[in-house]
């Protein structure tokens, strides 16, 4: 048998492996998916354009945008989202890496913890946070106050809510990052890097992070959506975020909420596009070839 | 720097065992400060009755009251259905835009859209589906006017288990897509080519090479989907007005309603959810072990 | 890689800068409150001792009479020193709270920190409990809750007593004698009908059973948790042979409604009324009337107060015992119970609790009077009756009315 074919690297074709016909099924799934996602959005849009009787018009949108709070709260939520994403990555990437590499025993308990936010109602979380962090931290047995309570200042409350958001995003972030690391074979990469003399910090920032870029992006997008749409934490902590604003409108007006939810969808989608551009898009396979 | 690999270090010095746990301290500290401690009230409250006295009655009620058991079963069913259904179709979508050979821009569109859609839940989502498939929804109207099909007479009803599952998929599919796409990227093209060169059919490739590699990720994501649906509240409430008594709505009724109920029972039910989550996790771990054996 | 690092650094810088900018002003801590005594100005009219009469007496008294009670300037000063009021669960479209809050802000120069405008009564009480030690902006100063929550919160020690200067003109059965809680406004349950979709407007509860309303009638909440929905069931009882002591016929009525296929298992809101998915919505008359305003003719809609079974629901105000800004809270109450505050609520179609007094003195503008529907004959349950009905309805809704849970496909 002529082995030379196997030994010489095959020329790689742009997108289709050799011998594959037109990806019919891929298109089928994609089109079905698109239909499923687009139709409800279209229904919302359709309704929102009908505020004026018998007229397809933008009245609902104009009304919704007249309120300066819309943009203000949206931008503020964006900032909170970015803070949450960065803090989550800083916390979870080293943890997931460490567990994967040196501490598989901690896997189960960590996964369990990251799934807890699903079953603990947000309202319990927020009241718990308020109870704990509204009392000053004092040296035990004396009255000496070390720190003012977080809830008393805007900065403190912002920190508190970012921590709360990190908790809410934890399941998604962790699962994303863990999947990414599993795909990439961190063990080999680490050994290779260490044999070249890299420090832990270098390994994580210059080798692991770039390789799980696609997963980081997924996690970031999920976190972003969660933070911008979140209502309960923000409204009870008294933070001027976008979620409460949107929710409030939905209760009493008829057309403006549909307009706002459609616009929010578009704006968040755009923001995600920007995030994707900034992080260099999703790479193809990374890791040792 | 010393050339010792990590593996060697691990084997040679068991005395540094406890030091391993240092690496996860930041995470556990964070979780304790901002998740466990605030939720302690949940644990304590489930043993408290409305008068503030210690009691086992709430926990007991979980096992004896029919309506509560049914609520749990309903929640588990809908979470399982949407986890599996969402998992399968989400996987197919992720496949389509990664290995499946669609043009690159379609992937970007799907991924960013999935980011938004994954959190599109609650009243806006319910409203969107009502406006589409409700009695006066535009698809319902379309089917009636153009195709002569009266959707609601065929027995379909958006305000039902089926309708709610369909609505849940809107955030389940994207979640699966977002997490599986990077995993599918890990399927090296060389494997496929090598398999084909050795004469493997598509089917064999998937069964013996791709699936074993992907299965742990797929399972892990499905448990995420399960948890996602299990904890969902706003969408169900907005769509079915509480007529589908899933556990989260029951809990909401006990601790948030306009009327005074028994918060202790609500907390006990939430603890029940935590236990179910733990059991699901155990099930998933077992499945994982099995699948990892397959990988070898 | 360099670009990415740079971008991350920029983002981090942006985040830090925003945090720094938004945290310039720490919340002002409440100074020791110089307790301004509640001034009880003698009422100049005989106080109404029953629930406000809904027939408007002929206005003979001139409209320029001085308002009952005056607000102590020391209270105003103390409140201004505190600088902020924290409210909770006050949506702007509910009883015109939007204008009420804006007027309060501009009149006294205080900031108003509005927490969770869509909280339920249970959330408001929970918020007080959770914030007992918190002097920050998350702690509500004042609450506006369902009638039954007044006595129960008082029993839990969560309230601070205060009698506004117009105290005597508030009907006795709508307030706690010691001043812990006091009725603020009431409404009557009504039908909001989208007349584009359903031109045949039902006039009474029994009309709803007609086949032409198949799949069209909806409640505004879940009858197991929502005040509005529970009282809707209670109201139906009145029209169906029941009474304020017997809410069972209400459950039977809704069982019939559901069996006939007329009841839609959705929680109706104005969006759903507008799309026609729930063209007949059972809700408080003030919500229905403000909905019609917001529709602006698209769709056309009408409000009907049912011919029988007119059920009045009262909400109550109270000050939190742990309020970080007690003087601001008291000033808020004074404002709400002044003629100005009461009339602003009326503008939102709510019947203010001092309505009888206002009518007698003839201070209500004609055009405002004309907008209010005729709610004569509305009955108001006592707290005991409300509690009994609530227990009956929440526990039996599933069994009697029958939640239709479809099996998995």
PDB file of C-alpha atoms in Angstrom, chain C residues 50 55 92 121 268 335:
ATOM      1  CA  UNK C  50     -68.462  55.502  57.603  1.00  0.00           C
ATOM      2  CA  UNK C  55     -73.061  60.260  46.075  1.00  0.00           C
ATOM      3  CA  UNK C  92     -45.972  55.793  38.225  1.00  0.00           C
ATOM      4  CA  UNK C 121     -47.175  43.786  49.562  1.00  0.00           C
ATOM      5  CA  UNK C 268     -53.780  39.818  32.090  1.00  0.00           C
ATOM      6  CA  UNK C 335     -48.486  65.558  51.744  1.00  0.00           C
TER       7      UNK C 335
END
